[in-house]
Short mmCIF file of C-alpha atoms in Angstrom, two decimals:
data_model
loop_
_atom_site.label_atom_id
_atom_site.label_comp_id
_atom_site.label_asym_id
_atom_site.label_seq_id
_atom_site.Cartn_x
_atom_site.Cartn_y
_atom_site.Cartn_z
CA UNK A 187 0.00 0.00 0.00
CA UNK A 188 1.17 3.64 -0.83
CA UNK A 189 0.96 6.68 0.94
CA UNK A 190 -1.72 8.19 -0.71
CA UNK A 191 -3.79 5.07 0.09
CA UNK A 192 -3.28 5.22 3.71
CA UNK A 193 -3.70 8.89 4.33
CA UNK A 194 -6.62 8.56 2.11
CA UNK A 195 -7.97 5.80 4.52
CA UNK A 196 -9.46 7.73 6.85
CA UNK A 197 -11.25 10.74 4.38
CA UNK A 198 -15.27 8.91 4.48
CA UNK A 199 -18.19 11.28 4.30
CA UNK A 200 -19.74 11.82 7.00
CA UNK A 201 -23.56 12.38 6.40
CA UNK A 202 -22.32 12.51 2.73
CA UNK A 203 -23.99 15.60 1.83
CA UNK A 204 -25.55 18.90 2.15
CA UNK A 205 -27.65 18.13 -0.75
CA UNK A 206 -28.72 19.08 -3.48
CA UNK A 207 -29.50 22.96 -3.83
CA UNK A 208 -30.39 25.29 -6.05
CA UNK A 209 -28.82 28.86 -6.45
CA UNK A 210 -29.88 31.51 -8.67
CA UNK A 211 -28.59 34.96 -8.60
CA UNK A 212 -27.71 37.06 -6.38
CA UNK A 213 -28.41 34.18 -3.73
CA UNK A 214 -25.33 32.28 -2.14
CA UNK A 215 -24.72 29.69 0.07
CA UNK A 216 -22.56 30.32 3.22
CA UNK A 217 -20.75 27.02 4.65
CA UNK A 218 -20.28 27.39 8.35
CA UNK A 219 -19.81 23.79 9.16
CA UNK A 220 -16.30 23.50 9.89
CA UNK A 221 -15.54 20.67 7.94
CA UNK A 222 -11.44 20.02 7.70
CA UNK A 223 -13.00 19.03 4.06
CA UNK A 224 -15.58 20.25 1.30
CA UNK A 225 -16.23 18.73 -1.78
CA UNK A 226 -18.36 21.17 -4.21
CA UNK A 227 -19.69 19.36 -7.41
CA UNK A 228 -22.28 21.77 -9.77
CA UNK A 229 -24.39 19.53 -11.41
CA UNK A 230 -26.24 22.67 -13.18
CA UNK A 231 -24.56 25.41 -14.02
CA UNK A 232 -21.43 27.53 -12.96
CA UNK A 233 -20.57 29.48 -9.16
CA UNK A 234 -17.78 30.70 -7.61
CA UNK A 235 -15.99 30.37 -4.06
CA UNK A 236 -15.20 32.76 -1.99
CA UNK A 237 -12.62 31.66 0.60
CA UNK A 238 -11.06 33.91 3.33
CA UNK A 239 -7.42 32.16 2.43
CA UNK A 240 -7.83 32.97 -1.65
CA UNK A 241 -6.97 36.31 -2.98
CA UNK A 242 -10.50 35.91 -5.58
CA UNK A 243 -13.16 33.81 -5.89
CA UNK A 244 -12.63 30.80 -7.90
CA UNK A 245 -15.00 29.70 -10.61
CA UNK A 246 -16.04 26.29 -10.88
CA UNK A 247 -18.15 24.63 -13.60
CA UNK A 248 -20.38 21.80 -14.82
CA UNK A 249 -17.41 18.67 -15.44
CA UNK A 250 -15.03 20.53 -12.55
CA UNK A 251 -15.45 19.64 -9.13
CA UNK A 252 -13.56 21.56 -6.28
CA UNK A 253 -12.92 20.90 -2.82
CA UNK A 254 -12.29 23.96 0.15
CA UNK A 255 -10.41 22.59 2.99
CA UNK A 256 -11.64 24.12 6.42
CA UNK A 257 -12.47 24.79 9.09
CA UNK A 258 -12.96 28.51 7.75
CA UNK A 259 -16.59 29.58 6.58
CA UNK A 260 -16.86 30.10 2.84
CA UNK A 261 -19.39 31.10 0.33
CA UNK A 262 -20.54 29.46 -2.59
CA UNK A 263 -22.39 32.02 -4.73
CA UNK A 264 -24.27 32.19 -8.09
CA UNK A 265 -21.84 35.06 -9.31
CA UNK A 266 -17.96 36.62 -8.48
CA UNK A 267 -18.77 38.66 -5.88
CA UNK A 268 -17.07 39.34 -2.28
CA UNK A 269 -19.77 41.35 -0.69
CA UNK A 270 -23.66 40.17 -0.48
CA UNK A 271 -27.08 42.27 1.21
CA UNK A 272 -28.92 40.62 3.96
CA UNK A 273 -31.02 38.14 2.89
CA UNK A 274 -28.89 36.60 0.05
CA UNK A 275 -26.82 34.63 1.88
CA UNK A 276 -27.83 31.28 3.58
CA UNK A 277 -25.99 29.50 6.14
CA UNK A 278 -25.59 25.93 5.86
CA UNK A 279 -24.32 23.30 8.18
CA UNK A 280 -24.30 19.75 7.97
CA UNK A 281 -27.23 17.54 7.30
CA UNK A 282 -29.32 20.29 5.75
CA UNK A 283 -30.61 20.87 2.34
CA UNK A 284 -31.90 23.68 0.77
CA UNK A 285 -33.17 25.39 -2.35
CA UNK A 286 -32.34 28.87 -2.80
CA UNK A 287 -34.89 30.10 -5.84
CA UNK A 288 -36.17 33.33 -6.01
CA UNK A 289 -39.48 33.12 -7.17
CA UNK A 290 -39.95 33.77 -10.84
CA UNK A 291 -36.15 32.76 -11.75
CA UNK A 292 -35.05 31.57 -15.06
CA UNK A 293 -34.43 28.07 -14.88
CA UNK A 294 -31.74 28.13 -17.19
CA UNK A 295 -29.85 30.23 -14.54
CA UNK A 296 -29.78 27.65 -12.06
CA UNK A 297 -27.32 26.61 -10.25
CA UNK A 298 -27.38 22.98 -9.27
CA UNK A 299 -24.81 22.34 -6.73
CA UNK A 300 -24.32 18.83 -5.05
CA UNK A 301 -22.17 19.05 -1.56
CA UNK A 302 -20.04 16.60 1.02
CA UNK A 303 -18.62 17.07 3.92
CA UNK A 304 -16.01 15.26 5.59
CA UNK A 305 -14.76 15.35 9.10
CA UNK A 306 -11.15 14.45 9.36
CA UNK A 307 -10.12 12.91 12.45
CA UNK A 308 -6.67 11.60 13.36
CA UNK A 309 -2.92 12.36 12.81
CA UNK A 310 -2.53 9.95 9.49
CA UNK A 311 -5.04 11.78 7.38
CA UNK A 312 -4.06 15.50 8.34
CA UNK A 313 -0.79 14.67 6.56
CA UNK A 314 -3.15 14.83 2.99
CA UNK A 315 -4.70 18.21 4.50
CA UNK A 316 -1.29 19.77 5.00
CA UNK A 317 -0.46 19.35 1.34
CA UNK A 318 -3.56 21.10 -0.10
CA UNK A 319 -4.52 24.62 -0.67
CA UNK A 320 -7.47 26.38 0.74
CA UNK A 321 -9.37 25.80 -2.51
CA UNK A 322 -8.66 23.48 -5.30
CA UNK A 323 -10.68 22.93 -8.64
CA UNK A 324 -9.86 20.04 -11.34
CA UNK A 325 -11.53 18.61 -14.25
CA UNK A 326 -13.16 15.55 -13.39
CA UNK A 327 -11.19 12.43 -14.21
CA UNK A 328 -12.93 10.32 -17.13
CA UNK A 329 -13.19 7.52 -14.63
CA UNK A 330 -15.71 9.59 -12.17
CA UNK A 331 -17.35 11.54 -14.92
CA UNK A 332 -20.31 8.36 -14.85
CA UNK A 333 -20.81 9.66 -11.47
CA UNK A 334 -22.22 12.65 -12.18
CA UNK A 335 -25.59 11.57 -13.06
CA UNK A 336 -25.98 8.86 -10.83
CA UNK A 337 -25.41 10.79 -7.58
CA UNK A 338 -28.29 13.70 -8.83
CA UNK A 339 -30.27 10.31 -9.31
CA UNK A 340 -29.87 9.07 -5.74
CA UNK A 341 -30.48 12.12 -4.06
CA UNK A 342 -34.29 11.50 -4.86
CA UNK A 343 -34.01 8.16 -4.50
CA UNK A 344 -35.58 6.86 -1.07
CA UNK A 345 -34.35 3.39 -1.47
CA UNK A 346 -33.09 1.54 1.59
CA UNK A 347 -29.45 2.04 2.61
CA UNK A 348 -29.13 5.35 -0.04
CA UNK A 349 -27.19 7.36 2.54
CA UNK A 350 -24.53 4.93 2.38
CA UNK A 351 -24.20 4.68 -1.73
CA UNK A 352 -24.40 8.56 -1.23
CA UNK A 353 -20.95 8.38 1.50
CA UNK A 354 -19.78 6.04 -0.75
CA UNK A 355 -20.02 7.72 -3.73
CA UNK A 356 -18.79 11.26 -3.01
CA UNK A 357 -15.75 9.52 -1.48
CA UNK A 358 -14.85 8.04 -4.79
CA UNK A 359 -15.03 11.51 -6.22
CA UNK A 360 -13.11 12.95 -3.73
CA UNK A 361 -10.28 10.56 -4.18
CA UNK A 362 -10.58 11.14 -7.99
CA UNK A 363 -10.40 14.75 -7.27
CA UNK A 364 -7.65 14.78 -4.68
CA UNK A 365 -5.13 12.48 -7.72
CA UNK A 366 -6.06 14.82 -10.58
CA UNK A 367 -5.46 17.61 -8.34
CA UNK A 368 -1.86 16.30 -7.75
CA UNK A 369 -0.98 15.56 -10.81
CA UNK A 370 -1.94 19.13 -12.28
CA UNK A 371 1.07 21.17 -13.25
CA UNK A 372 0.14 23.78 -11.08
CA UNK A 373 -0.06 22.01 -8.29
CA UNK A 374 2.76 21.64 -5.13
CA UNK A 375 2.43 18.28 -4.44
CA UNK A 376 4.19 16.74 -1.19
CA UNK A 377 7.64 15.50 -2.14
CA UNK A 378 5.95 11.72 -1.05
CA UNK A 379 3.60 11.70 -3.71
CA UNK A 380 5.99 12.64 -6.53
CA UNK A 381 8.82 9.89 -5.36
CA UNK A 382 5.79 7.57 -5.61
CA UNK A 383 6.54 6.80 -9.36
CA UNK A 384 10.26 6.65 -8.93
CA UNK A 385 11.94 3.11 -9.69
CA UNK A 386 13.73 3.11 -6.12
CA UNK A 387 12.62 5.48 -3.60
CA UNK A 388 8.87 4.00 -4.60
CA UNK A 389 9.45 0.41 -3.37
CA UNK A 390 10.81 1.94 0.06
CA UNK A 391 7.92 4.12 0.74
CA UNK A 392 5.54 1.64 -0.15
CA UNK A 393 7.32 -0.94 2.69
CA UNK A 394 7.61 1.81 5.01
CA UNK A 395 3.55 2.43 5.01
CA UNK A 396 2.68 -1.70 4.16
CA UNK A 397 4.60 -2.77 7.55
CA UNK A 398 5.78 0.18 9.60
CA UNK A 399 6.57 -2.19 12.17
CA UNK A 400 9.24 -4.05 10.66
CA UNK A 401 13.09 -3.64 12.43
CA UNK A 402 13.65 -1.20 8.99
CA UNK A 403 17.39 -0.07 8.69
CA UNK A 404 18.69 1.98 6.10
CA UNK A 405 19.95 -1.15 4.72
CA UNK A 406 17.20 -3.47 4.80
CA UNK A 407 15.24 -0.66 3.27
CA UNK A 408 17.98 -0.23 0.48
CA UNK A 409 17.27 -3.87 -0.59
CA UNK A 410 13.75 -3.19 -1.12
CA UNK A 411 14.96 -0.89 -4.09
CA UNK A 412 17.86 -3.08 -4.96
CA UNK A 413 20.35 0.00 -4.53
CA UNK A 414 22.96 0.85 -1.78
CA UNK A 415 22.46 2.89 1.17
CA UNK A 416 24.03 5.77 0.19
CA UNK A 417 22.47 5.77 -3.42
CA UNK A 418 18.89 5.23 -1.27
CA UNK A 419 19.58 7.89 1.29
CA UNK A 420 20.71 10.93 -1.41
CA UNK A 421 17.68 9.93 -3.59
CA UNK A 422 15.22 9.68 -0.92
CA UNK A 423 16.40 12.75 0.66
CA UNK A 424 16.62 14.47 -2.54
CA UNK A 425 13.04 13.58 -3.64
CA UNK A 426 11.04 13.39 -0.60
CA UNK A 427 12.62 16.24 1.51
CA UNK A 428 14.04 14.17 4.51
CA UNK A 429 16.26 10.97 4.85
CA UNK A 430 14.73 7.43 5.04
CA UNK A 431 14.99 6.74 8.75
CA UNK A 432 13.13 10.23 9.40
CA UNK A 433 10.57 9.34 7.32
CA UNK A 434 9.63 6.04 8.65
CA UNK A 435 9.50 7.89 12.70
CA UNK A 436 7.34 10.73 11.58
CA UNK A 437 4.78 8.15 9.58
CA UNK A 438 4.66 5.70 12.85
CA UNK A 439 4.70 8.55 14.95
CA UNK A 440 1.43 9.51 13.10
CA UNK A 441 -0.04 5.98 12.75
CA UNK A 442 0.84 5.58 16.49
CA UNK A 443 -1.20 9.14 17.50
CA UNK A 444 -4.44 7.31 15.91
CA UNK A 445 -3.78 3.87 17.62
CA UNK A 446 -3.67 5.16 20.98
CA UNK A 447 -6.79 7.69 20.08
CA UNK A 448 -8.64 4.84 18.69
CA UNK A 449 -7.66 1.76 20.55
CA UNK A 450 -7.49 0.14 24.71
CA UNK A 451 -4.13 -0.98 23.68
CA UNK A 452 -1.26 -0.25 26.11
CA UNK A 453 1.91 1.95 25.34
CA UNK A 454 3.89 -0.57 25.34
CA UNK A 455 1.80 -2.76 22.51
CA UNK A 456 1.47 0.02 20.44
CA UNK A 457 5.36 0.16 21.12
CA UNK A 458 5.61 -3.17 19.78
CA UNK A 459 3.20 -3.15 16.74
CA UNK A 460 5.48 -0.22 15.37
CA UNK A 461 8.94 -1.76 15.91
CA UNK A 462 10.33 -0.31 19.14
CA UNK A 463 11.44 -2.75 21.46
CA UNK A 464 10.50 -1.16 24.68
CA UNK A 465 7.80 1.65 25.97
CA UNK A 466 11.02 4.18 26.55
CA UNK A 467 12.69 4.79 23.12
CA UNK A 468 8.83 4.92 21.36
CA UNK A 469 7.65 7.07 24.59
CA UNK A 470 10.64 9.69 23.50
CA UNK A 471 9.95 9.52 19.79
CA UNK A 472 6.25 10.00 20.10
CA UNK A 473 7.33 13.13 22.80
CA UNK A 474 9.97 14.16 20.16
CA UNK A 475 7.77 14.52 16.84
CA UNK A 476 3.89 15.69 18.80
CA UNK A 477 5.84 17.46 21.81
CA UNK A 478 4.10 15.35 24.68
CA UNK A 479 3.57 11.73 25.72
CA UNK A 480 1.47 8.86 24.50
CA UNK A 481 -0.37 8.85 27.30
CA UNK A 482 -0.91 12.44 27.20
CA UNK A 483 -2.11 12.32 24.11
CA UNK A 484 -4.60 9.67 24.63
CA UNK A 485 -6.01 11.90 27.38
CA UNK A 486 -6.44 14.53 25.28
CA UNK A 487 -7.71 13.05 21.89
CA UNK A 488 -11.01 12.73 20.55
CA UNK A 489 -12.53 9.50 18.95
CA UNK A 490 -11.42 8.94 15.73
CA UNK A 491 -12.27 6.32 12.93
CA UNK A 492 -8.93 4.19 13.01
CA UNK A 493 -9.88 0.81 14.66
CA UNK A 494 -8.44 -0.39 11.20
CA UNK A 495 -4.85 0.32 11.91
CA UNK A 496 -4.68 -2.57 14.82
CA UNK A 497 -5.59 -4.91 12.05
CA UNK A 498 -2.12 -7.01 11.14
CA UNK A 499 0.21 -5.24 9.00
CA UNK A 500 -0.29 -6.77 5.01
CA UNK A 501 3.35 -8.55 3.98
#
């Protein structure tokens, strides 16, 4: 498993969406939820997003979808504007739909705009937030474009168990979204992501994130790629933005902040399922890269959804 499939692991809708609402102008939509995540797909239409961390509104259009990352309110309007009267904006939080139509409206000036939220809990996953800009817009990949019509279908459906095809759905758009997005020239993608599809520091990072609990040295991680040490540590470095061995602590560090939010498990079996042979030297890692203890932290985290991560490693 790669990198981008674990950090993308934990991203699952939650309530999958706002709805399905209608915008005409000068109406606008303001998102106060919070969500770490926003995924914005017009299914009618064209609008723009305002975000407090853009310098301008960003347009975004029928076969484009665009995701905000939070927790900052935005606005989703029918038209480029920064400033709106009272009365044309909306607030919208989770679980609500809503239709914002002036009476008498054009139809052909609707804006159809389909909405998901997603609440990102956990240390693994907020590595994928770090690496993406307040607001993002792509073309939707070929393979999601089928999509389209199927979600403005099941949002009328009242079939049994359509809240989950709905999560289910909008997650495989956001994943589609969050690739293209990466692989636009434009974008800044983490050095990770990019050494992904090299022929030897991609073998290594895909060992590192399949079994972060092995007894990995530099040189057992060399052999992975079939290259020296010092041919794996200038390439890694050079590609990824930090040597090997740093690398592998600050990703078990992170998987190891969601165990101990998530699970009963003791410090010292954590300790264990990510390679440290005693509580000590993982106690002063953990202290070293979130700047307090494992039990500390477990005090002070929140639920999260990553009961998965106890599951044995894949070899």
């Amino acid at each position: 498993m790669d990198p981008f499939d674990n950090l993308l692991r934990g991203l699952h809708a939650d309530g999958a969406a706002f709805g399905r609402s209608v915008l005409t102008p000068p109406s606008a939509l303001r998102f106060t939820d919070g969500a770490p995540l926003t995924l914005c797909v017009p299914m009618r239409g064209e609008g723009w997003i305002s975000h407090p961390d853009s310098d301008k509104p960003r347009l975004v259009r029928v076969g484009e979808a665009a995701i905000v990352r939070g927790p900052a309110p935005f606005v989703f309007s029918a038209e480029p504007r920064s400033s709106f009267e009272p009365g044309e904006l909306r607030d919208v939080r989770r679980g609500q739909t809503g239709v914002v139509d002036p009476a008498g409206a054009d139809h052909n000036e609707r804006l159809v705009l389909l909405v998901g939220v997603y609440h990102v809990r956990g240390r693994v996953p907020q590595r994928l937030l770090g690496a993406l800009p307040p607001v993002l817009v792509v073309p939707e990949d070929q393979d999601c474009a089928a999509l389209r019509d199927y979600l403005d279908a099941q949002l009328d459906a009242c079939r049994p168990g359509r809240q989950v095809v709905l999560d289910r759905l909008l997650d495989w758009l956001l994943v589609c979204t969050v690739r293209d997005w990466f692989d636009q020239p434009e974008a800044e993608a983490p050095g990770w992501y990019r050494a992904l599809s090299d022929e030897t520091v991609g073998p290594v990072l895909r060992a590192m994130h399949d079994a972060p609990g092995r007894p990995w040295t530099l040189a057992s991680l060399a052999a992975q790629a079939g290259v020296s040490r010092s041919t794996l540590a200038k390439r890694f470095t050079a590609l990824v933005g930090e040597p090997p061995l740093t690398y592998l602590t600050d990703w078990r560090m992170a998987v190891a902040a969601d165990l101990l939010s998530e699970s009963t498990a003791t410090v010292a079996a954590v300790a264990r399922r990510l390679g440290y042979a005693d509580a000590f030297g993982f106690s002063a890692a953990f202290k070293r890269v979130h700047g307090l203890s494992p039990s500390g932290h477990r005090r002070l985290a929140k639920p999260t959804h990553f009961g998965h991560l106890l599951s044995t490693p894949r070899r």
